[in-house]
GROMACS .gro file of C-alpha atoms in nm:
model
  227
    1MET     CA    1   9.158  -0.823 -13.637
    2ALA     CA    2   8.909  -0.596 -13.481
    3ASN     CA    3   8.543  -0.671 -13.504
    4HIS     CA    4   8.233  -0.432 -13.444
    5SER     CA    5   8.187  -0.474 -13.096
    6GLN     CA    6   8.525  -0.484 -12.991
    7PHE     CA    7   8.641  -0.213 -12.722
    8GLY     CA    8   8.995  -0.334 -12.645
    9PHE     CA    9   9.310  -0.382 -12.847
   10GLN     CA   10   9.373  -0.650 -13.095
   11ASP     CA   11   9.527  -0.981 -12.986
   12ALA     CA   12   9.880  -0.902 -12.975
   13SER     CA   13  10.100  -1.111 -13.202
   14SER     CA   14  10.445  -0.970 -13.098
   15PRO     CA   15  10.645  -0.912 -12.794
   16ILE     CA   16  10.624  -0.534 -12.847
   17MET     CA   17  10.262  -0.540 -12.886
   18GLU     CA   18  10.209  -0.737 -12.564
   19GLU     CA   19  10.429  -0.504 -12.372
   20LEU     CA   20  10.213  -0.202 -12.507
   21VAL     CA   21   9.907  -0.364 -12.394
   22GLU     CA   22  10.038  -0.449 -12.043
   23PHE     CA   23  10.138  -0.059 -12.008
   24HIS     CA   24   9.792   0.028 -12.137
   25ASP     CA   25   9.629  -0.167 -11.863
   26HIS     CA   26   9.888  -0.046 -11.598
   27ALA     CA   27   9.824   0.328 -11.683
   28LEU     CA   28   9.442   0.268 -11.686
   29MET     CA   29   9.483   0.122 -11.325
   30VAL     CA   30   9.682   0.427 -11.224
   31ALA     CA   31   9.414   0.668 -11.388
   32LEU     CA   32   9.156   0.460 -11.207
   33ALA     CA   33   9.305   0.497 -10.851
   34ILE     CA   34   9.351   0.876 -10.929
   35CYS     CA   35   8.977   0.902 -11.029
   36SER     CA   36   8.865   0.708 -10.719
   37LEU     CA   37   9.077   0.918 -10.474
   38VAL     CA   38   8.968   1.252 -10.634
   39LEU     CA   39   8.582   1.141 -10.634
   40TYR     CA   40   8.627   1.041 -10.227
   41LEU     CA   41   8.783   1.366 -10.159
   42LEU     CA   42   8.501   1.553 -10.321
   43MET     CA   43   8.237   1.357 -10.159
   44LEU     CA   44   8.423   1.429  -9.831
   45MET     CA   45   8.448   1.793  -9.882
   46LEU     CA   46   8.080   1.813  -9.968
   47MET     CA   47   7.963   1.612  -9.685
   48GLU     CA   48   8.201   1.723  -9.411
   49LYS     CA   49   8.274   2.082  -9.290
   50LEU     CA   50   8.647   2.175  -9.332
   51SER     CA   51   8.807   2.274  -9.024
   52SER     CA   52   9.106   2.511  -8.954
   53ASN     CA   53   9.343   2.217  -8.921
   54THR     CA   54   9.236   2.073  -9.272
   55VAL     CA   55   9.288   2.386  -9.459
   56ASP     CA   56   9.631   2.469  -9.290
   57ALA     CA   57   9.751   2.115  -9.282
   58GLN     CA   58  10.120   2.100  -9.410
   59GLU     CA   59  10.119   1.750  -9.415
   60VAL     CA   60   9.817   1.714  -9.665
   61GLU     CA   61  10.023   1.974  -9.882
   62LEU     CA   62  10.332   1.763  -9.877
   63ILE     CA   63  10.148   1.460  -9.963
   64TRP     CA   64   9.977   1.603 -10.277
   65THR     CA   65  10.294   1.750 -10.394
   66ILE     CA   66  10.491   1.422 -10.353
   67LEU     CA   67  10.201   1.181 -10.466
   68PRO     CA   68  10.182   1.296 -10.826
   69ALA     CA   69  10.542   1.276 -10.876
   70ILE     CA   70  10.556   0.922 -10.758
   71VAL     CA   71  10.274   0.843 -11.002
   72LEU     CA   72  10.440   1.009 -11.290
   73ILE     CA   73  10.766   0.791 -11.210
   74LEU     CA   74  10.538   0.479 -11.207
   75LEU     CA   75  10.412   0.587 -11.544
   76ALA     CA   76  10.745   0.705 -11.695
   77LEU     CA   77  10.972   0.400 -11.634
   78PRO     CA   78  10.761   0.140 -11.790
   79SER     CA   79  10.707   0.358 -12.084
   80LEU     CA   80  11.074   0.472 -12.158
   81GLN     CA   81  11.162   0.084 -12.112
   82ILE     CA   82  10.910   0.003 -12.403
   83LEU     CA   83  11.028   0.294 -12.620
   84TYR     CA   84  11.374   0.197 -12.593
   85MET     CA   85  11.253  -0.171 -12.674
   86MET     CA   86  11.088  -0.045 -12.978
   87ASP     CA   87  11.390   0.150 -13.110
   88GLU     CA   88  11.623  -0.162 -13.076
   89ILE     CA   89  11.718  -0.371 -13.390
   90ASP     CA   90  11.950  -0.616 -13.312
   91GLU     CA   91  12.085  -0.881 -13.589
   92PRO     CA   92  11.771  -0.902 -13.782
   93ASP     CA   93  11.717  -1.249 -13.982
   94LEU     CA   94  11.534  -1.069 -14.261
   95THR     CA   95  11.521  -0.703 -14.406
   96LEU     CA   96  11.217  -0.567 -14.572
   97LYS     CA   97  11.163  -0.250 -14.760
   98ALA     CA   98  10.830  -0.112 -14.792
   99ILE     CA   99  10.774   0.196 -15.030
  100GLY     CA  100  10.441   0.384 -15.016
  101HIS     CA  101  10.272   0.499 -15.326
  102GLN     CA  102   9.962   0.659 -15.416
  103TRP     CA  103   9.780   0.454 -15.354
  104TYR     CA  104   9.952   0.100 -15.309
  105TRP     CA  105  10.269  -0.031 -15.133
  106SER     CA  106  10.579  -0.198 -15.301
  107TYR     CA  107  10.796  -0.441 -15.108
  108GLU     CA  108  11.157  -0.543 -15.183
  109TYR     CA  109  11.305  -0.843 -14.970
  110THR     CA  110  11.662  -0.702 -14.982
  111ASP     CA  111  11.827  -1.028 -14.871
  112PHE     CA  112  11.722  -1.203 -15.197
  113LYS     CA  113  11.825  -1.085 -15.543
  114ASP     CA  114  11.496  -1.054 -15.727
  115LEU     CA  115  11.214  -1.071 -15.474
  116ALA     CA  116  11.008  -0.741 -15.495
  117PHE     CA  117  10.653  -0.705 -15.574
  118ASP     CA  118  10.377  -0.453 -15.574
  119SER     CA  119  10.071  -0.499 -15.342
  120TYR     CA  120   9.736  -0.353 -15.428
  121MET     CA  121   9.396  -0.373 -15.280
  122ILE     CA  122   9.166  -0.625 -15.424
  123PRO     CA  123   8.843  -0.431 -15.543
  124THR     CA  124   8.512  -0.545 -15.372
  125THR     CA  125   8.385  -0.691 -15.689
  126GLU     CA  126   8.683  -0.927 -15.738
  127LEU     CA  127   8.708  -1.017 -15.372
  128PRO     CA  128   8.699  -1.393 -15.317
  129PRO     CA  129   8.410  -1.509 -15.069
  130GLY     CA  130   8.538  -1.519 -14.721
  131HIS     CA  131   8.776  -1.251 -14.755
  132PHE     CA  132   8.754  -0.886 -14.605
  133ARG     CA  133   8.648  -0.598 -14.776
  134LEU     CA  134   8.910  -0.307 -14.808
  135LEU     CA  135   9.169  -0.515 -14.633
  136GLU     CA  136   9.265  -0.797 -14.852
  137VAL     CA  137   9.543  -0.737 -15.109
  138ASP     CA  138   9.654  -0.937 -15.423
  139HIS     CA  139  10.010  -0.985 -15.275
  140ARG     CA  140  10.077  -1.065 -14.889
  141VAL     CA  141  10.393  -0.985 -14.715
  142ILE     CA  142  10.529  -1.318 -14.606
  143VAL     CA  143  10.733  -1.342 -14.312
  144PRO     CA  144  10.870  -1.626 -14.125
  145MET     CA  145  10.732  -1.681 -13.770
  146GLU     CA  146  10.954  -1.605 -13.460
  147SER     CA  147  11.229  -1.443 -13.655
  148PRO     CA  148  11.332  -1.074 -13.601
  149ILE     CA  149  11.224  -0.900 -13.911
  150ARG     CA  150  11.348  -0.538 -13.983
  151ILE     CA  151  11.135  -0.317 -14.192
  152ILE     CA  152  11.274  -0.018 -14.378
  153VAL     CA  153  10.983   0.248 -14.487
  154THR     CA  154  11.007   0.517 -14.741
  155ALA     CA  155  10.765   0.665 -14.965
  156ASP     CA  156  10.785   0.769 -15.339
  157ASP     CA  157  10.539   1.062 -15.353
  158VAL     CA  158  10.362   1.199 -15.042
  159LEU     CA  159  10.370   1.097 -14.668
  160HIS     CA  160  10.237   0.751 -14.580
  161SER     CA  161  10.248   0.553 -14.270
  162TRP     CA  162  10.290   0.158 -14.261
  163ALA     CA  163  10.084   0.040 -13.956
  164VAL     CA  164   9.977  -0.317 -13.842
  165PRO     CA  165   9.818  -0.278 -13.480
  166SER     CA  166   9.855  -0.628 -13.385
  167LEU     CA  167  10.213  -0.636 -13.428
  168GLY     CA  168  10.260  -0.312 -13.260
  169VAL     CA  169  10.422  -0.137 -13.557
  170LYS     CA  170  10.359   0.219 -13.712
  171THR     CA  171  10.633   0.378 -13.899
  172ASP     CA  172  10.587   0.694 -14.119
  173ALA     CA  173  10.682   0.672 -14.475
  174ILE     CA  174  10.864   0.997 -14.581
  175PRO     CA  175  10.997   1.088 -14.938
  176GLY     CA  176  11.359   1.112 -14.951
  177ARG     CA  177  11.398   0.939 -14.599
  178LEU     CA  178  11.446   0.587 -14.461
  179ASN     CA  179  11.276   0.485 -14.148
  180GLN     CA  180  11.332   0.159 -13.977
  181THR     CA  181  11.152  -0.059 -13.703
  182SER     CA  182  11.131  -0.400 -13.623
  183PHE     CA  183  10.896  -0.681 -13.508
  184ILE     CA  184  10.886  -1.062 -13.415
  185THR     CA  185  10.559  -1.244 -13.492
  186THR     CA  186  10.487  -1.503 -13.217
  187ARG     CA  187  10.242  -1.697 -13.389
  188PRO     CA  188  10.130  -1.786 -13.730
  189GLY     CA  189   9.849  -1.603 -13.897
  190VAL     CA  190   9.728  -1.331 -14.101
  191PHE     CA  191   9.764  -0.959 -13.980
  192TYR     CA  192   9.590  -0.666 -14.107
  193GLY     CA  193   9.688  -0.308 -14.127
  194GLN     CA  194   9.636   0.025 -14.324
  195CYS     CA  195   9.807   0.336 -14.414
  196SER     CA  196   9.770   0.554 -14.111
  197GLU     CA  197   9.841   0.900 -14.265
  198ILE     CA  198   9.617   1.090 -14.479
  199CYS     CA  199   9.786   1.079 -14.834
  200GLY     CA  200   9.506   1.185 -15.095
  201ALA     CA  201   9.168   1.092 -15.219
  202ASN     CA  202   9.239   0.708 -15.188
  203HIS     CA  203   9.400   0.683 -14.851
  204SER     CA  204   9.158   0.434 -14.721
  205TYR     CA  205   9.247   0.203 -15.003
  206MET     CA  206   9.604   0.113 -14.900
  207PRO     CA  207   9.563  -0.202 -14.705
  208ILE     CA  208   9.871  -0.389 -14.554
  209VAL     CA  209   9.857  -0.783 -14.496
  210VAL     CA  210  10.136  -0.960 -14.335
  211GLU     CA  211  10.111  -1.333 -14.325
  212SER     CA  212  10.334  -1.518 -14.070
  213THR     CA  213  10.442  -1.880 -14.153
  214SER     CA  214  10.670  -2.135 -14.086
  215LEU     CA  215  11.047  -2.097 -14.193
  216THR     CA  216  11.009  -2.398 -14.448
  217HIS     CA  217  10.694  -2.234 -14.604
  218PHE     CA  218  10.865  -1.891 -14.639
  219GLU     CA  219  11.176  -2.059 -14.806
  220SER     CA  220  10.954  -2.233 -15.041
  221TRP     CA  221  10.742  -1.927 -15.125
  222SER     CA  222  11.069  -1.702 -15.170
  223THR     CA  223  11.206  -1.966 -15.409
  224LEU     CA  224  10.923  -1.999 -15.621
  225LEU     CA  225  10.873  -1.612 -15.635
  226SER     CA  226  11.232  -1.531 -15.706
  227SER     CA  227  11.267  -1.810 -15.974
   0.00000   0.00000   0.00000
């Protein structure tokens, strides 16, 4: 999770988030190259006297017309690739339904008969030692590691947004509509998120906690909870 002195992204815990971080670094390098070139040209124009050949040069006009188009292509191609990867859902091993309420989340494991629960934030006065304030919940979302997970997101009252930054997932929860996305956790761990849509007075009290475990532990947990 993020810390107070952190400037970058959280550690990527899914293939999609890894691609997003790489694209972010790629775009920053392109922006750095553009800024360096513009700064160099500005300094050159301030220190050197422009000649008639420089002002009327057709080659320069051709370059500064074609070069931005090439830069846009270098940014658009990986961006479109990641966009299609985020929308692709291919034979998930588990389907999870998240329902946003004011101000808590409900979860249903649709592959199981009776596996559903509500997830509320733990108040600060009841928070166990070592847990994170305003981020810990009474019931975590447990998912098996390295398994494709499809999540269906909707809302019961107002607009919400189910977002977990380290997994690269952010999907709006709209009343009367089902949105879906998918993710794969690449390592075991606990990943924190929050509602990312202003949904009322207690908007900041709707945390999301996803715990990635082994398949054996997930089967034991699901059997215990559904029995």
